[in-house]
PDB file of C-alpha atoms in Angstrom:
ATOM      1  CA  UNK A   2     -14.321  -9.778   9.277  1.00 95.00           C
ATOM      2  CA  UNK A   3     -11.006  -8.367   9.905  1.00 97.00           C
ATOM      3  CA  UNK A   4      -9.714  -4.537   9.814  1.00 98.00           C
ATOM      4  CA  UNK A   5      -6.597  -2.604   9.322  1.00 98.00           C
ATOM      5  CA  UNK A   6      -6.306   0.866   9.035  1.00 98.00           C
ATOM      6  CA  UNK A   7      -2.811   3.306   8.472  1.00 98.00           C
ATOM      7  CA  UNK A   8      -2.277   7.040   8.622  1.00 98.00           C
ATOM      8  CA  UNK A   9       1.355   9.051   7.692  1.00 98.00           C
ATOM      9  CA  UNK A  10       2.454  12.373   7.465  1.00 98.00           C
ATOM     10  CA  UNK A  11       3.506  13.105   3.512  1.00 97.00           C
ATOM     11  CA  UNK A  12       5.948  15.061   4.635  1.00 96.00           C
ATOM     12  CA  UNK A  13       7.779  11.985   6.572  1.00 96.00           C
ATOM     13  CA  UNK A  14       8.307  10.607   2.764  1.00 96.00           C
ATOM     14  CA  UNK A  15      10.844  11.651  -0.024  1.00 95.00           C
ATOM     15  CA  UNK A  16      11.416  10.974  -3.385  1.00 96.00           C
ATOM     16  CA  UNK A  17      14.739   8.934  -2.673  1.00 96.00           C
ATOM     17  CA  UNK A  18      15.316   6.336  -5.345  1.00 95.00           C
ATOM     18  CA  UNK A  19      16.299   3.511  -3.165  1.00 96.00           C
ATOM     19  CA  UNK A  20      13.840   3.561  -0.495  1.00 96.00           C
ATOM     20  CA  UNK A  21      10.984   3.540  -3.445  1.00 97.00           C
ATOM     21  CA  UNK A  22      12.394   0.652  -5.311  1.00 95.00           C
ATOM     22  CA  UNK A  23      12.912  -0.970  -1.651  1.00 94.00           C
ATOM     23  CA  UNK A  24       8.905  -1.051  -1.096  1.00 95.00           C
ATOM     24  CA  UNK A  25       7.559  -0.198  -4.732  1.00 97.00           C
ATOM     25  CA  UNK A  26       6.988  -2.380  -7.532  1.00 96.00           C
ATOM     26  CA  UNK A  27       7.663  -1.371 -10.891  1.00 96.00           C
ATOM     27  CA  UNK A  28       3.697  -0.619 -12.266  1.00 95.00           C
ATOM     28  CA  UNK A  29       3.824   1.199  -8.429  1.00 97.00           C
ATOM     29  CA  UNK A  30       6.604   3.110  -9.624  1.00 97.00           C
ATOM     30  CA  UNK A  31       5.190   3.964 -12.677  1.00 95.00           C
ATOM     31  CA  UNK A  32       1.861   5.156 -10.366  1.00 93.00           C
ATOM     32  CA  UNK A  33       3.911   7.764  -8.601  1.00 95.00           C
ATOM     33  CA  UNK A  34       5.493   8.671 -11.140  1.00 94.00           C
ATOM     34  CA  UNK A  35       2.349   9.437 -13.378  1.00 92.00           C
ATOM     35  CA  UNK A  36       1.673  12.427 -10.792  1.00 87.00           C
ATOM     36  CA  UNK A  37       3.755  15.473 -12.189  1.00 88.00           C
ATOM     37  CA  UNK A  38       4.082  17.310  -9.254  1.00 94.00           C
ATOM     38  CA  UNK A  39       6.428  16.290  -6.114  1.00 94.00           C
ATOM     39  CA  UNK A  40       3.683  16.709  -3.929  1.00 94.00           C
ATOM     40  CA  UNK A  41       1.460  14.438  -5.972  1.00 95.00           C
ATOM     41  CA  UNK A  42       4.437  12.248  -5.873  1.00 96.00           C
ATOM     42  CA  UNK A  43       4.406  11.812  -2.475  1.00 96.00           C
ATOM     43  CA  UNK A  44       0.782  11.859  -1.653  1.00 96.00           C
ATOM     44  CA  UNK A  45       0.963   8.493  -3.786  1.00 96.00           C
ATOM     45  CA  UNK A  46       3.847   7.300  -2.322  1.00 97.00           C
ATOM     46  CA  UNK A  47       2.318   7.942   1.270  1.00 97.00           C
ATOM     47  CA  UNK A  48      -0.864   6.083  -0.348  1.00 96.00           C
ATOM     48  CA  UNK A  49       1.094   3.273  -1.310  1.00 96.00           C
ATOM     49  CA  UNK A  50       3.218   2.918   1.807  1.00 97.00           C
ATOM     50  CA  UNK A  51      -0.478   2.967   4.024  1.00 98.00           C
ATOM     51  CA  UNK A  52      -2.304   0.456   1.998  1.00 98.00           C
ATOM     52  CA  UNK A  53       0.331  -1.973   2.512  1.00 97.00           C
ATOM     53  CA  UNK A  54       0.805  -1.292   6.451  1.00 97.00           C
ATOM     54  CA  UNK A  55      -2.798  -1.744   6.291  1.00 98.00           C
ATOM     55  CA  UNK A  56      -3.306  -4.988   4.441  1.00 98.00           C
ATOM     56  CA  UNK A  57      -0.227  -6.207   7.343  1.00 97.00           C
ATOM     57  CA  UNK A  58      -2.288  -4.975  10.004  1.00 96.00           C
ATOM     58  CA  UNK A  59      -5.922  -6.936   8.267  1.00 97.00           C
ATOM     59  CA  UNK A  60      -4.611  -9.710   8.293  1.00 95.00           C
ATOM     60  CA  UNK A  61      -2.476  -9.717  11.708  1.00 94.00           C
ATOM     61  CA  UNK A  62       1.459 -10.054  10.352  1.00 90.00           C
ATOM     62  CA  UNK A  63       4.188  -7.927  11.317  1.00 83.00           C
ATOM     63  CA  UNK A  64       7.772  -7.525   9.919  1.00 76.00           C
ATOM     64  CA  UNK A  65       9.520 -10.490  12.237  1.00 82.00           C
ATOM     65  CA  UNK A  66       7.103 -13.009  10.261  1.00 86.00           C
ATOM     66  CA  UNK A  67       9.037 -12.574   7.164  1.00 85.00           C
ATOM     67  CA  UNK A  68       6.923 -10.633   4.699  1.00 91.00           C
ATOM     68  CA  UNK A  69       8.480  -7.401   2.651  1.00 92.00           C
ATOM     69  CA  UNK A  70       6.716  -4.738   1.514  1.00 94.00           C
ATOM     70  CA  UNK A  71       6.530  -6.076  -2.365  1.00 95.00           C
ATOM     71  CA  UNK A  72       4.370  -9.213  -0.490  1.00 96.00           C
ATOM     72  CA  UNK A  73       1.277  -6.578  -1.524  1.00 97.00           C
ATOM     73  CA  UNK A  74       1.208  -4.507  -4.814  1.00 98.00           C
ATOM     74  CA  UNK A  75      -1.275  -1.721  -5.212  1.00 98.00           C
ATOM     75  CA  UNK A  76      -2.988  -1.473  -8.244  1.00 96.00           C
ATOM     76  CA  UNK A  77      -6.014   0.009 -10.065  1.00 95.00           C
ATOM     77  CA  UNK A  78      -9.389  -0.616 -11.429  1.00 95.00           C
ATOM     78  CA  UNK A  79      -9.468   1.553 -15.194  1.00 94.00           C
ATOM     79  CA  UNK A  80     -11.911   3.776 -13.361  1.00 95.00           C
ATOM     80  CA  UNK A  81      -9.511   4.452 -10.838  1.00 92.00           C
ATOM     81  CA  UNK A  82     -10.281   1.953  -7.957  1.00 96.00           C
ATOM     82  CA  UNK A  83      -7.570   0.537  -5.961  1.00 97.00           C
ATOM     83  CA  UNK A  84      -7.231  -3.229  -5.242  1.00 97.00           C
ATOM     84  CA  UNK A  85      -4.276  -4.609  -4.258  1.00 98.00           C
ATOM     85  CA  UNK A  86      -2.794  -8.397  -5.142  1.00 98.00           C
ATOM     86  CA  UNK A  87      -0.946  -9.933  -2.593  1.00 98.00           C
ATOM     87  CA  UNK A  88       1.713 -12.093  -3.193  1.00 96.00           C
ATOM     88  CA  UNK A  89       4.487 -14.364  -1.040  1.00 94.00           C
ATOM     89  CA  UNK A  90       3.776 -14.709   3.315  1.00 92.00           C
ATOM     90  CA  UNK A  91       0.626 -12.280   2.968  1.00 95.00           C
ATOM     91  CA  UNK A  92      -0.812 -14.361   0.166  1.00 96.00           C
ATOM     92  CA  UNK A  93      -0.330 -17.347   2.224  1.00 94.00           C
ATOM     93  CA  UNK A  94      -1.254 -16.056   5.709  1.00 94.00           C
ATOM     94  CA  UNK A  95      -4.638 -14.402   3.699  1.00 96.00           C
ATOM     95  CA  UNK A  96      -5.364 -17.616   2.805  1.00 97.00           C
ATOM     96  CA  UNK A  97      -4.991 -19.850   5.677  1.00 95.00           C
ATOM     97  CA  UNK A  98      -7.010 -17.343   7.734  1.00 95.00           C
ATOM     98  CA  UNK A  99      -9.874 -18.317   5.222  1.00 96.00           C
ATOM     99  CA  UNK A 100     -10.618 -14.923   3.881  1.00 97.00           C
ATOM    100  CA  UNK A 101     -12.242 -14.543   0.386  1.00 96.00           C
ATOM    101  CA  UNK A 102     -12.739 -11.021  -0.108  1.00 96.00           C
ATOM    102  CA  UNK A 103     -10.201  -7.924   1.126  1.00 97.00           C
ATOM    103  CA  UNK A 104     -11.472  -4.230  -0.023  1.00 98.00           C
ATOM    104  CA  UNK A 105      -9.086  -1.215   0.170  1.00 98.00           C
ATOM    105  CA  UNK A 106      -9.590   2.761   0.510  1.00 98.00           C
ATOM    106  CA  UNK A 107      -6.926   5.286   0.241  1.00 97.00           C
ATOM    107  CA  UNK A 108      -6.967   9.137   1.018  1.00 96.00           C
ATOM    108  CA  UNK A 109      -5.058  12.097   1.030  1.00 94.00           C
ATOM    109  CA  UNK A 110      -5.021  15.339   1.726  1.00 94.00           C
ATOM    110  CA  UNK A 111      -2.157  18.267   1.924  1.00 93.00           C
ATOM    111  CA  UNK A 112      -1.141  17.414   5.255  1.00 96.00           C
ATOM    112  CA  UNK A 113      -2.166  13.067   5.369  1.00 98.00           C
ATOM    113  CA  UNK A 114      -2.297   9.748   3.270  1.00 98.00           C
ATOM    114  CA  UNK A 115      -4.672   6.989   4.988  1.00 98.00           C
ATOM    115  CA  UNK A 116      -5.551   3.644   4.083  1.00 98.00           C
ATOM    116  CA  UNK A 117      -7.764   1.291   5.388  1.00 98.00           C
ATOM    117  CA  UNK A 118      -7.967  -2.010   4.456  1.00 98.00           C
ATOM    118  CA  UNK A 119     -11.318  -5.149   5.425  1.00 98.00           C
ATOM    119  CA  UNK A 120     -11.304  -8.708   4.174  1.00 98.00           C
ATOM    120  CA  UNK A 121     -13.794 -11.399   4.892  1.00 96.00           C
TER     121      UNK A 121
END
């Protein structure tokens, strides 16, 4: 079994157009977006930007290996549970670690966005 966990301040993110399309995928877009406040905004944001430091942490890659932050796409359930697919150098180093199974939790509050990701 293999852990990552990540924690951020919200208020370290903005709304800035080009550093969301730089780590967001469209449907992730469209996920912030959905939230009509700017706080809401950025607690998702924050959300997003933890679960993938956290699925990079899991499974043991850091940025010199080549991955970008679009290698993992957040996504949910239709009651609301996240999963994530992974996709390019994470897909492939998920893989040829032998792991099956990877399980995500977010959370937020005011102040905090955390993620913490397990695969087996």
């Amino acid at each position: 079994m293999r852990v990552g966990i990540d924690i951020m301040e919200v208020n370290r993110f903005t709304l800035d157009e080009k550093f969301i399309s730089k780590v967001a995928s469209e449907k992730e877009i469209l996920y912030i977006n959905k939230n009509d406040c700017e706080k809401g905004k950025l607690q998702r944001l924050g959300a997003l930007w933890c679960v993938k430091e956290a699925v990079f942490k899991c499974i043991g890659l850091g940025r010199e290996s080549g991955i970008t932050m679009k290698d993992v796409e957040l996504c949910h359930e239709e009651n609301g549970k996240p999963y994530v697919i992974l996709k390019g150098r994470v897909k492939e180093q998920f893989l040829s670690l032998g792991l099956k199974e990877l399980e995500i939790s977010l959370s937020h509050s005011d102040l905090f966005v955390t993620a913490v990701c397990i695969a087996n």
